[in-house]
Tab-separated table of C-alpha atoms and ligand atoms in Angstrom:
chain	number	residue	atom	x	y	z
A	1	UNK	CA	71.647	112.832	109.614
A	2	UNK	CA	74.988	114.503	108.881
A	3	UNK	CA	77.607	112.667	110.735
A	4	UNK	CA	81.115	113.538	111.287
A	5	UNK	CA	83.166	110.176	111.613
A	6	UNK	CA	86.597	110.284	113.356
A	7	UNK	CA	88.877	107.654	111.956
A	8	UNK	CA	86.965	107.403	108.734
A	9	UNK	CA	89.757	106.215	106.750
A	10	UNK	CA	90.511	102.934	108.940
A	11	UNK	CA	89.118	99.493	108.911
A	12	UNK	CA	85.882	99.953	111.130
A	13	UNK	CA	85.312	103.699	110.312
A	14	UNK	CA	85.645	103.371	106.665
A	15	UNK	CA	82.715	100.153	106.992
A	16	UNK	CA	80.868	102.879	108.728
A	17	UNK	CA	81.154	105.483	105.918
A	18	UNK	CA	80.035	103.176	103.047
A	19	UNK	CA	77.264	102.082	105.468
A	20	UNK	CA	76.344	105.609	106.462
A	21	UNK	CA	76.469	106.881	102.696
A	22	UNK	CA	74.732	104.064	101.532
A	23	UNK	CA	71.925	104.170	103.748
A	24	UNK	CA	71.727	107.794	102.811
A	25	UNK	CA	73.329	110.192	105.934
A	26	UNK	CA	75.573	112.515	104.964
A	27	UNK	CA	79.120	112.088	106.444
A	28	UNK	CA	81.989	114.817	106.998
A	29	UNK	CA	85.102	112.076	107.271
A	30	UNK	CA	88.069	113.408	109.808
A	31	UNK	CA	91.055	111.714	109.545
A	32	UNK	CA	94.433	112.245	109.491
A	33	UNK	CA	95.676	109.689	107.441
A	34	UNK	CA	98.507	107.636	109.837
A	35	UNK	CA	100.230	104.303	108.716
A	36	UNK	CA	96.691	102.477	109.470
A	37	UNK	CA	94.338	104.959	107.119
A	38	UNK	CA	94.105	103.819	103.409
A	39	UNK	CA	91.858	106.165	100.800
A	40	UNK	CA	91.346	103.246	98.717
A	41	UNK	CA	88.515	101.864	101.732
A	42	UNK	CA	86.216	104.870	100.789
A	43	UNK	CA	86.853	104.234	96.584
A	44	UNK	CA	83.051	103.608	96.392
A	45	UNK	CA	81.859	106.948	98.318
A	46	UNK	CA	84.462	109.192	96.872
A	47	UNK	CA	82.666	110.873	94.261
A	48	UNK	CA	79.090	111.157	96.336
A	49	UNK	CA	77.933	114.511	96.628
A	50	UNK	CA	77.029	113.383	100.338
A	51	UNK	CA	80.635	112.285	101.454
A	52	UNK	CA	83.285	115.034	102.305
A	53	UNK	CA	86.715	114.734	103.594
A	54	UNK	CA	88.341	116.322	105.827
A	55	UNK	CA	92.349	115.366	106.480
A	56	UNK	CA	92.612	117.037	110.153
A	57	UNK	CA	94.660	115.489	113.288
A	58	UNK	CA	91.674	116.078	116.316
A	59	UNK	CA	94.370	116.714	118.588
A	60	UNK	CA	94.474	120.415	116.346
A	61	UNK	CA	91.811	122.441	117.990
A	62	UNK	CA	91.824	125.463	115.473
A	63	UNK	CA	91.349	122.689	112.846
A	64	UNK	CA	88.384	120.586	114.613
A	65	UNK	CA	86.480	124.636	114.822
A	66	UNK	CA	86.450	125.210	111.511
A	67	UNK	CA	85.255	121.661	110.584
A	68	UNK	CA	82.470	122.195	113.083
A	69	UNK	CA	81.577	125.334	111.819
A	70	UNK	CA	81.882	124.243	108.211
A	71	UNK	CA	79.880	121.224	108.324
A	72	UNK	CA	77.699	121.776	111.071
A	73	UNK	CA	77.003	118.119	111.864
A	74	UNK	CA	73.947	116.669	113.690
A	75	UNK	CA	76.142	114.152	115.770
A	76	UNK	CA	80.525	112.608	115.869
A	77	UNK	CA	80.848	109.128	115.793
A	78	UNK	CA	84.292	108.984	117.367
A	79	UNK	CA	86.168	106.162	116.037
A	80	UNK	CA	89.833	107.804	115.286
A	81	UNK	CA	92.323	105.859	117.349
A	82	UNK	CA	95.895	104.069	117.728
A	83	UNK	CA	94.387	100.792	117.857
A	84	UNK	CA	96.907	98.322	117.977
A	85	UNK	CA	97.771	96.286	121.075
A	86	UNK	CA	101.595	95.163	119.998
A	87	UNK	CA	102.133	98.467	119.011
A	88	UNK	CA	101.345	100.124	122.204
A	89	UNK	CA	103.467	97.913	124.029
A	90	UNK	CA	106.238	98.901	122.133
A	91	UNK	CA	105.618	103.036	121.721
A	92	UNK	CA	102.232	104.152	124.020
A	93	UNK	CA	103.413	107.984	123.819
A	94	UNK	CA	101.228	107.740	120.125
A	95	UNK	CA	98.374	105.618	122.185
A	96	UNK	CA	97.984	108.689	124.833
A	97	UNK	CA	98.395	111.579	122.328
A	98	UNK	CA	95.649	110.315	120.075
A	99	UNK	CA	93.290	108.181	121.988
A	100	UNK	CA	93.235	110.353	125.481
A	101	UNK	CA	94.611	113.697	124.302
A	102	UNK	CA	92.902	114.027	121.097
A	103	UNK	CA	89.475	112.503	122.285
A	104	UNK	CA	89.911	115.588	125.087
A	105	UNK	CA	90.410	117.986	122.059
A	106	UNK	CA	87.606	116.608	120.021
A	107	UNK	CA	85.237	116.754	123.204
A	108	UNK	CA	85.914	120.082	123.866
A	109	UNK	CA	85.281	121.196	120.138
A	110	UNK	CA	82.054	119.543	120.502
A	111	UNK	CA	81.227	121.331	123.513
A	112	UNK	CA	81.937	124.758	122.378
A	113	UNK	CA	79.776	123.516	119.112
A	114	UNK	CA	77.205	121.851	120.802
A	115	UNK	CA	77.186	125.146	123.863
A	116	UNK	CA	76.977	127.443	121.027
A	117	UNK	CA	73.716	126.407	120.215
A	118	UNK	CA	73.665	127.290	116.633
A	119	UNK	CA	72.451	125.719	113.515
A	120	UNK	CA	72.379	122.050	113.454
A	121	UNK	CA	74.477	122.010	117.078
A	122	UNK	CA	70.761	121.657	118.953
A	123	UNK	CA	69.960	118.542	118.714
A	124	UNK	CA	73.572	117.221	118.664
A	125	UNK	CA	75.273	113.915	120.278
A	126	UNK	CA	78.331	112.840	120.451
A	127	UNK	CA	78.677	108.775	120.166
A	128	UNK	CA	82.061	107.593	121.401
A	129	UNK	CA	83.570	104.351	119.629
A	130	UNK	CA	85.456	101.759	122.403
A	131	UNK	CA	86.342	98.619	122.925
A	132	UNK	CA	85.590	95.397	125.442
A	133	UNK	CA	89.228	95.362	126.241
A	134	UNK	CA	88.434	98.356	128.410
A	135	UNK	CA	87.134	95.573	130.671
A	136	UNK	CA	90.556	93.778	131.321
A	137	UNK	CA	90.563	89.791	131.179
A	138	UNK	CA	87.941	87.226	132.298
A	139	UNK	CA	88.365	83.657	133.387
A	140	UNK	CA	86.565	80.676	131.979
A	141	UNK	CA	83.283	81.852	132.777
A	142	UNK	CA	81.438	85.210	132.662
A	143	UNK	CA	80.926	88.068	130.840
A	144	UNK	CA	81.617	91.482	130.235
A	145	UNK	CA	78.027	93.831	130.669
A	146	UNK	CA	77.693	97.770	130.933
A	147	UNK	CA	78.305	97.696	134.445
A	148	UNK	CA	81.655	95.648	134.773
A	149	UNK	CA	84.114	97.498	136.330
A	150	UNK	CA	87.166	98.577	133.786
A	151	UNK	CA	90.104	96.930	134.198
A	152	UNK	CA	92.193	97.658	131.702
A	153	UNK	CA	95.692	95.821	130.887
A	154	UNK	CA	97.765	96.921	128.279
A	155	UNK	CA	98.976	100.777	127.134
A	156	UNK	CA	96.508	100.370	124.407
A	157	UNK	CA	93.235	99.295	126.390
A	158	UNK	CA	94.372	101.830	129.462
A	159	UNK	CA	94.158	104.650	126.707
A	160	UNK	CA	91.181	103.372	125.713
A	161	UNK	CA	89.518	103.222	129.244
A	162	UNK	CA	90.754	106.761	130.089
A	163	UNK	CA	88.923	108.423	127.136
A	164	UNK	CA	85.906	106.327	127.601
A	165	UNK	CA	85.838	108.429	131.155
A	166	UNK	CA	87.004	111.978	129.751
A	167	UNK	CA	83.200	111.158	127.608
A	168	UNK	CA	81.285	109.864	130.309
A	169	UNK	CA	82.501	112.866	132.778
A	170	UNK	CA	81.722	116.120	129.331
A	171	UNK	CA	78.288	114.294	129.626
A	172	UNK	CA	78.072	114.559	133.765
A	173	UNK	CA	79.554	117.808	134.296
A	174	UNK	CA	79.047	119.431	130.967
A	175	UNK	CA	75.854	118.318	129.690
A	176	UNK	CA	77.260	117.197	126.317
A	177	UNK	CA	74.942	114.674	124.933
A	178	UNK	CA	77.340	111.574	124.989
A	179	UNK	CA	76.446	107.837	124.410
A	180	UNK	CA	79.094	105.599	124.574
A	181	UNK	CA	79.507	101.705	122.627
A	182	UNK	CA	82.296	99.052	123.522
A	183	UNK	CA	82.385	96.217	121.004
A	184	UNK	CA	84.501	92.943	120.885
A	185	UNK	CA	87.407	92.191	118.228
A	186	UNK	CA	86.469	92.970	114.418
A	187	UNK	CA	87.441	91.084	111.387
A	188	UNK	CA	86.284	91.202	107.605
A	189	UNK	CA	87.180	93.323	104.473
A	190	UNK	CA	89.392	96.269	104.492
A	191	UNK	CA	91.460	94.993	107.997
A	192	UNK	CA	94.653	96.102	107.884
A	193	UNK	CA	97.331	93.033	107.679
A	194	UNK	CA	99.117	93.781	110.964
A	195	UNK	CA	96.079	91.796	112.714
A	196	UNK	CA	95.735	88.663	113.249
A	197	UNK	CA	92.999	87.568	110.824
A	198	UNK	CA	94.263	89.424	107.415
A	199	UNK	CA	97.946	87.522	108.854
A	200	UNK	CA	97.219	84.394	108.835
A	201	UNK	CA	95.468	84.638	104.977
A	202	UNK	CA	98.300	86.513	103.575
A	203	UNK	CA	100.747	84.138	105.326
A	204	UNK	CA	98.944	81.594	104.245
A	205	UNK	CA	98.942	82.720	100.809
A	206	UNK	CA	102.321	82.926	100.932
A	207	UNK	CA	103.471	79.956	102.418
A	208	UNK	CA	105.274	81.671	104.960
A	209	UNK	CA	104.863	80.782	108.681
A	210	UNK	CA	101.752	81.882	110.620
A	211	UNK	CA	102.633	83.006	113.902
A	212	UNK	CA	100.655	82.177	117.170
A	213	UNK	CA	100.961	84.042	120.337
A	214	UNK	CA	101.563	81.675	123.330
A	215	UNK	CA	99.490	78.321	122.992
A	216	UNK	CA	97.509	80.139	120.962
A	217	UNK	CA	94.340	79.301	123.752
A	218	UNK	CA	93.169	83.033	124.005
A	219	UNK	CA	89.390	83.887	123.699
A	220	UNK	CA	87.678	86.312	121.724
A	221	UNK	CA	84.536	87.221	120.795
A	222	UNK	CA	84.524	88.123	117.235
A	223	UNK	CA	82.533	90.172	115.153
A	224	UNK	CA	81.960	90.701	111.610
A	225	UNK	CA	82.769	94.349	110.537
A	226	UNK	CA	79.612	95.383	108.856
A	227	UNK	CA	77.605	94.256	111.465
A	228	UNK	CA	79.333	96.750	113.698
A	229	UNK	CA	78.788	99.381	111.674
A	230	UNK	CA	75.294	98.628	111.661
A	231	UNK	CA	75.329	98.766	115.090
A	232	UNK	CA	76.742	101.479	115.344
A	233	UNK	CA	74.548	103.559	113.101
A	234	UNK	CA	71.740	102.043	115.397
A	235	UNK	CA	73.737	103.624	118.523
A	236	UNK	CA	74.260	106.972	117.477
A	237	UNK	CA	70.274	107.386	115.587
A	238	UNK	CA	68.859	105.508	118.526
A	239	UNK	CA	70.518	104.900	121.700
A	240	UNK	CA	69.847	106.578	124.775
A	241	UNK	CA	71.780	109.435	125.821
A	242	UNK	CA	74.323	108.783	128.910
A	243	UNK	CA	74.256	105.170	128.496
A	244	UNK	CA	76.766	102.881	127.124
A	245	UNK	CA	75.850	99.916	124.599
A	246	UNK	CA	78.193	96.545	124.693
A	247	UNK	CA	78.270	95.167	121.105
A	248	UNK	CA	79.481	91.548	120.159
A	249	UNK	CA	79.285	88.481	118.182
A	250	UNK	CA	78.044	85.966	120.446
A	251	UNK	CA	81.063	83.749	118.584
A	252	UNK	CA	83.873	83.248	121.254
A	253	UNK	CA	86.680	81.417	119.720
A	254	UNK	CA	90.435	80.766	120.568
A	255	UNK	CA	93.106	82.155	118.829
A	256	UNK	CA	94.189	78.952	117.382
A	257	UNK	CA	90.578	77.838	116.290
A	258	UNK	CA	90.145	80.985	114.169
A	259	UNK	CA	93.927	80.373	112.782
A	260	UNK	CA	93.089	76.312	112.057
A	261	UNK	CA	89.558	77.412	110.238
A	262	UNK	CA	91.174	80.065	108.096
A	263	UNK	CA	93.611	77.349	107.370
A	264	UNK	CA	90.958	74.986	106.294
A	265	UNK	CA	88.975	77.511	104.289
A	266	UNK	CA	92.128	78.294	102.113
A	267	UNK	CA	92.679	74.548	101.557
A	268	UNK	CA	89.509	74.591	99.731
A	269	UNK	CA	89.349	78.490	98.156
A	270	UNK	CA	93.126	78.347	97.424
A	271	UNK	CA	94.374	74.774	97.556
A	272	UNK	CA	98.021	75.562	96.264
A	273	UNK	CA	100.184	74.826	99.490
A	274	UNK	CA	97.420	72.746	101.445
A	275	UNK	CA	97.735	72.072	103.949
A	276	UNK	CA	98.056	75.290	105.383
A	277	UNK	CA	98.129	74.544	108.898
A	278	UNK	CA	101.362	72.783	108.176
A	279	UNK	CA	102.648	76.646	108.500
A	280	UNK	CA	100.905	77.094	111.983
A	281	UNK	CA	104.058	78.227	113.915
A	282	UNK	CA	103.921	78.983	118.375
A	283	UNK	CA	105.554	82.267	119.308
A	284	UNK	CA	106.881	84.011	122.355
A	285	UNK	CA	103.584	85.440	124.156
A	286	UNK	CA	102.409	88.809	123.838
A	287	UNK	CA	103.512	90.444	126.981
A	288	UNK	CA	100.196	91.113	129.273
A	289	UNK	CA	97.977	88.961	127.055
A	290	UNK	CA	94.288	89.146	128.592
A	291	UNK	CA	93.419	85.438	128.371
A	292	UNK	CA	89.337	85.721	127.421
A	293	UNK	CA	87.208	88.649	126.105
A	294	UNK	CA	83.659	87.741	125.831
A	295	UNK	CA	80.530	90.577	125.596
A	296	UNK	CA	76.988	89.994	126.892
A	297	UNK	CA	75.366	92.287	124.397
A	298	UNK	CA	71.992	91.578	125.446
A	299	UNK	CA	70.924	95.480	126.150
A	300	UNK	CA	71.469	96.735	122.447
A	301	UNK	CA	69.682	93.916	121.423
A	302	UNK	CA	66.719	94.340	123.772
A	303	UNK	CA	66.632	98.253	123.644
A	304	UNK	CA	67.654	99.033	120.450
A	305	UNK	CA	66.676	95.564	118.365
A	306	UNK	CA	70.091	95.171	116.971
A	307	UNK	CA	71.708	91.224	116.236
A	308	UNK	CA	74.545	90.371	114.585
A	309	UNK	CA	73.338	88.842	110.822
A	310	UNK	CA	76.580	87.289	109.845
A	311	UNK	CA	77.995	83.862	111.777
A	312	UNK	CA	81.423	83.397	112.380
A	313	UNK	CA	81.648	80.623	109.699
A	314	UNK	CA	79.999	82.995	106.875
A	315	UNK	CA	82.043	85.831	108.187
A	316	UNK	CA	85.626	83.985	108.011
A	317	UNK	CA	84.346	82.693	104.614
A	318	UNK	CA	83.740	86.198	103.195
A	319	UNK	CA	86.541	87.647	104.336
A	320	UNK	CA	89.303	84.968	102.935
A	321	UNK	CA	87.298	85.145	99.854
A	322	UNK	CA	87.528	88.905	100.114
A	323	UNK	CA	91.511	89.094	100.711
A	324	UNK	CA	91.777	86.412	97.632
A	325	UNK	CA	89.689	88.696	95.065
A	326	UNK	CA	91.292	91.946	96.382
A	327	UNK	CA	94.812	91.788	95.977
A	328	UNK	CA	95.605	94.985	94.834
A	329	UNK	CA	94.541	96.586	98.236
A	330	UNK	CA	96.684	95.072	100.562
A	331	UNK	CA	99.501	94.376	97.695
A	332	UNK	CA	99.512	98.239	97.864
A	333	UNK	CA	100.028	98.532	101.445
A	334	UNK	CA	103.005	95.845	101.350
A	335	UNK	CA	104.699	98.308	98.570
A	336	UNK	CA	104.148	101.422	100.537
A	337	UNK	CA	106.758	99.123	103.033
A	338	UNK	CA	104.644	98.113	105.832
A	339	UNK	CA	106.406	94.139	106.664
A	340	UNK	CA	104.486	91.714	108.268
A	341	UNK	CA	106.939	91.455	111.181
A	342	UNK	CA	106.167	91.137	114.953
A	343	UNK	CA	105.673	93.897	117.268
A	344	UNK	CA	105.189	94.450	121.006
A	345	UNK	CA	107.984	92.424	121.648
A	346	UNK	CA	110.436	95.030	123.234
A	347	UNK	CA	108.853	95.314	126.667
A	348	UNK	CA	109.080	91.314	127.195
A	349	UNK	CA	113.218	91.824	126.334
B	1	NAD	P1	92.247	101.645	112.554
B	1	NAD	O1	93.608	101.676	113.188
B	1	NAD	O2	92.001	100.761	111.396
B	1	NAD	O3	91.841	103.122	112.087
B	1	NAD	C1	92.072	104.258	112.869
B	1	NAD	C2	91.876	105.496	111.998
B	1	NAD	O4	92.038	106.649	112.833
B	1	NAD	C3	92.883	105.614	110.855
B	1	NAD	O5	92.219	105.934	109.653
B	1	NAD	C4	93.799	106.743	111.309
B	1	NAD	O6	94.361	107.491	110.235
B	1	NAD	C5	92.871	107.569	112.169
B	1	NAD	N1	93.612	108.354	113.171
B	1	NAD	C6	94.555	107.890	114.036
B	1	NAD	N2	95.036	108.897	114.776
B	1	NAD	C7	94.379	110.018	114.372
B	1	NAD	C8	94.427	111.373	114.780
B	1	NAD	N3	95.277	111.807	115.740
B	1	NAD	N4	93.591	112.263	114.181
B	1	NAD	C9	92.738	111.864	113.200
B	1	NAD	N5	92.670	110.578	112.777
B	1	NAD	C10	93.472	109.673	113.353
B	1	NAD	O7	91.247	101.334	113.753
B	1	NAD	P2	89.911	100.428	113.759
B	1	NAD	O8	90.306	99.013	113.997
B	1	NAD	O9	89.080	100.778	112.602
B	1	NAD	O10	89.232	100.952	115.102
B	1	NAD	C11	88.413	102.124	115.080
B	1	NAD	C12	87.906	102.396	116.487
B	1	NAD	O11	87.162	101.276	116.962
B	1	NAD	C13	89.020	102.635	117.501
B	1	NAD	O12	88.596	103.681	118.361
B	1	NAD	C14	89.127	101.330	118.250
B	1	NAD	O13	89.563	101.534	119.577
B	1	NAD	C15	87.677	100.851	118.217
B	1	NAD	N6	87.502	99.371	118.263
B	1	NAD	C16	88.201	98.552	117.421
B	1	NAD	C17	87.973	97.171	117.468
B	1	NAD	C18	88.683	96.240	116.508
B	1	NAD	O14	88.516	95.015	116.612
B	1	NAD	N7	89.450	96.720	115.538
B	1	NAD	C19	87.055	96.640	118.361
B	1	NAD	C20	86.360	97.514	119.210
B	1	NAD	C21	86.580	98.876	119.149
C-alpha cells in the first residue's frame, strides 16, 4: 500500500515508518517537525526510493491538497499529535490546534480526496491513531473495551477524545472510510526523554535524581513500541471499517515498579552508581493524575490475530540497552537545549 503517516517523525510514527518501509509499503511521511520530531528516527529509510517526506503542518489545508494530489495514497495513518500530558496542563491552546483542529483539517482533505474519486482515492481509508486515556481513569478492577464510555481527564486526553469523535462522525455523516485504534502507554527505542521511561535511564545514567509523581502507585498498561506499529499496520490493511480496535500490552504495572526495574536493569548493564534506586526521589503529583489505565484488547486479537511478541521484562531490557548503545541520539536532543525539567506543574500553583 502507499500510506501517508501523520506524525512520522515522532516516537510511535517513526517505528511505524521503518516498519511500513521494511515490510515493503510505500510511505509519504507528513510532519511538521515540532520540539518532539527528530530526522535522525527515520536515518535507516532515508535514502529508500519508497520513503518520501513531506514537512507540512495538517492544520494548512492548501498544503495537505497538494500532498494528496501528489502522492495519491491508498490510506492516512493519523498519528501527528501534541502528545504530552504535563505539557498540556501547562499550555492546551497547542493540544486543541493540532490534535482537534488539525485532525478536522486533515479529515476534510481526505474527504475532498477520497469524494473525488480519482486515482488511488477509491479504495481509500483513513485509520485514526488514539489513545486509552480517552477512556478517563479506572479503579482497581476493570477494563477499558471498545464500548466504554470516554471520559476523558486532562487537556491532553480531552483533545484526544474530541478528534476521536470529529473521525467517527466524517465516517457517519460523510461516508469517509474511517477505522479508529486506541492503544495503552508506549515505551522502547527512539522515545523522546521528556517521558517517563527514557527519564529514569538518562537520570539514572547520570546520577541525578529520578523523579516520581505522587506515591508513584499509578497503573499502566505498557506496550512495547514495535509491537504497536505492528498493530497498527494490521489495523489499517485489515480492520474493519467503522470500528475501533483497543491495543495493549496485557503488562499493567505501577509507576514505581517500572522505575525500581529500570533501576535494577542498569545495576547490572551499567553498574557505575548502583544502586540506582538510591536516586528514586517522590514529587508533587501531577495535577488530575488518572490513577489506572488498563486495555482489554481481546477484539484485535480475535478479529484481526494480532498479540503483543515482546514481554514487559524483554521490552524494558531492550530499551535500557538501546538508550546505553545510542547515545548520540538523545545526547543530540539535550544540545539542541531541551532540559529534563518538570512540567505541568503551573495549574497545581
Ligand atoms: P510524538 O510527540 O513523539 O510525535 C508526534 C509527531 O507529530 C512529531 O513528529 C511532531 O513533529 C508531529 N506533529 C505535531 N504537531 C503537528 C502538526 N500540527 N502537523 C504535523 N505534524 C505534527 O508522539 P507519539 O508518542 O509518537 O504519539 C503518536 C500518536 O500516538 C499520537 O496521536 C498519540 O496521541 C498516540 N498515542 C501515543 C501513545 C504513547 O504512549 N506515546 C499511546 C497511545 C496513543
Amino acid at each position: 500500500m502507499k500510506l501517508l503517516v501523520t506524525g512520522g517523525a515522532g516516537f510511535i510514527g517513526s517505528a511505524v515508518v521503518r516498519k511500513a518501509i521494511a515490510d515493503g509499503h510505500a510511505v509519504v511521511n507528513v510532519d511538521a517537525l515540532t520540539y518532539a520530531a527528530n530526522p535522525a528516527n527515520l536515518d535507516e529509510v532515508a535514502g529508500n526510493d519508497r520513503y518520501a517526506f513531506e514537512q507540512v503542518d495538517i492544520r494548512d489545508r492548501a498544503e495537505l491538497d497538494r500532498v494528496f494530489a501528489t502522492h495519491e495514497p491508498d490510506a492516512v495513518m493519523h498519528l501527528a499529535a501534541e502528545s504530552h500530558v504535563d505539557r498540556s496542563i501547562d499550555g492546551p491552546a497547542d493540544f486543541i490546534d493540532t490534535n482537534i483542529v488539525g485532525t478536522y483539517t486533515l479529515l476534510e482533505a481526505a474527504r475532498a480526496y477520497h469524494g473525488g474519486g480519482h486515482g488511488r482515492g477509491r479504495d481509500f481509508r483513513f485509520h485514526h491513531i488514539s489513545t486509552d486515556e480517552v477512556f478517563g481513569t479506572l479503579g482497581e478492577t476493570g477494563l477499558f473495551s471498545e464500548t466504554t464510555p470516554y471520559s476523558p481527564n486532562s487537556p491532553y486526553s480531552a483533545s484526544k477524545a474530541a478528534s476521536d469523535h470529529l473521525v467517527r462522525a466524517w465516517g457517519e455523516t460523510y461516508g469517509l472510510p474511517v477505522v479508529l485504534s486506541n492503544c495503552s502507554n508506549n515505551y522502547g527505542p527512539y522515545h523522546f526523554p521528556e517521558k517517563l521511561i527514557p527519564v529514569v535511564i538518562l537520570n539514572a545514567l547520570a546520577g541525578r535524581e529520578i523523579p516520581v509523581y505522587g506515591q508513584g502507585i499509578n497503573v499502566r498498561d505498557w506496550l512495547y513500541v514495535e509491537d504497536h506499529a505492528a498493530a497498527l499496520l494490521t489495523v489499517v490493511t485489515k480492520g474493519r471499517l467503522g470500528e475501533s480496535y483497543n491495543i495493549g500490552g496485557d503488562a499493567e504495572a505501577t509507576n514505581i515498579d517500572i522505575v525500581r526495574r529500570i533501576c535494577a536493569l542498569m545495576d547490572e548493564m551499567n553498574p557505575t552508581g548502583a544502586p540506582h534506586d538510591r536516586l528514586i526521589t517522590f514529587v508533587k503529583d501531577r495535577p488530575g493524575h488518572d490513577l489506572r489505565y488498563a486495555i482489554d484488547a481481546s477484539k484485535i486479537r480475535a478479529e484481526l490475530g494480532w498479540e503483543p511478541s515482546v514481554t514487559l521484562d524483554e521490552g524494558l531490557r531492550r530499551t535500557v540497552a538501546w538508550y546505553l548503545e545510542n547515545r548520540p541520539w538523545w545526547q543530540a536532543i539535550q544540545e539542541r537545549g531541551h532540559k529534563l525539567e518538570r512540567l505541568g506543574l503551573k495549574a497545581a500553583g
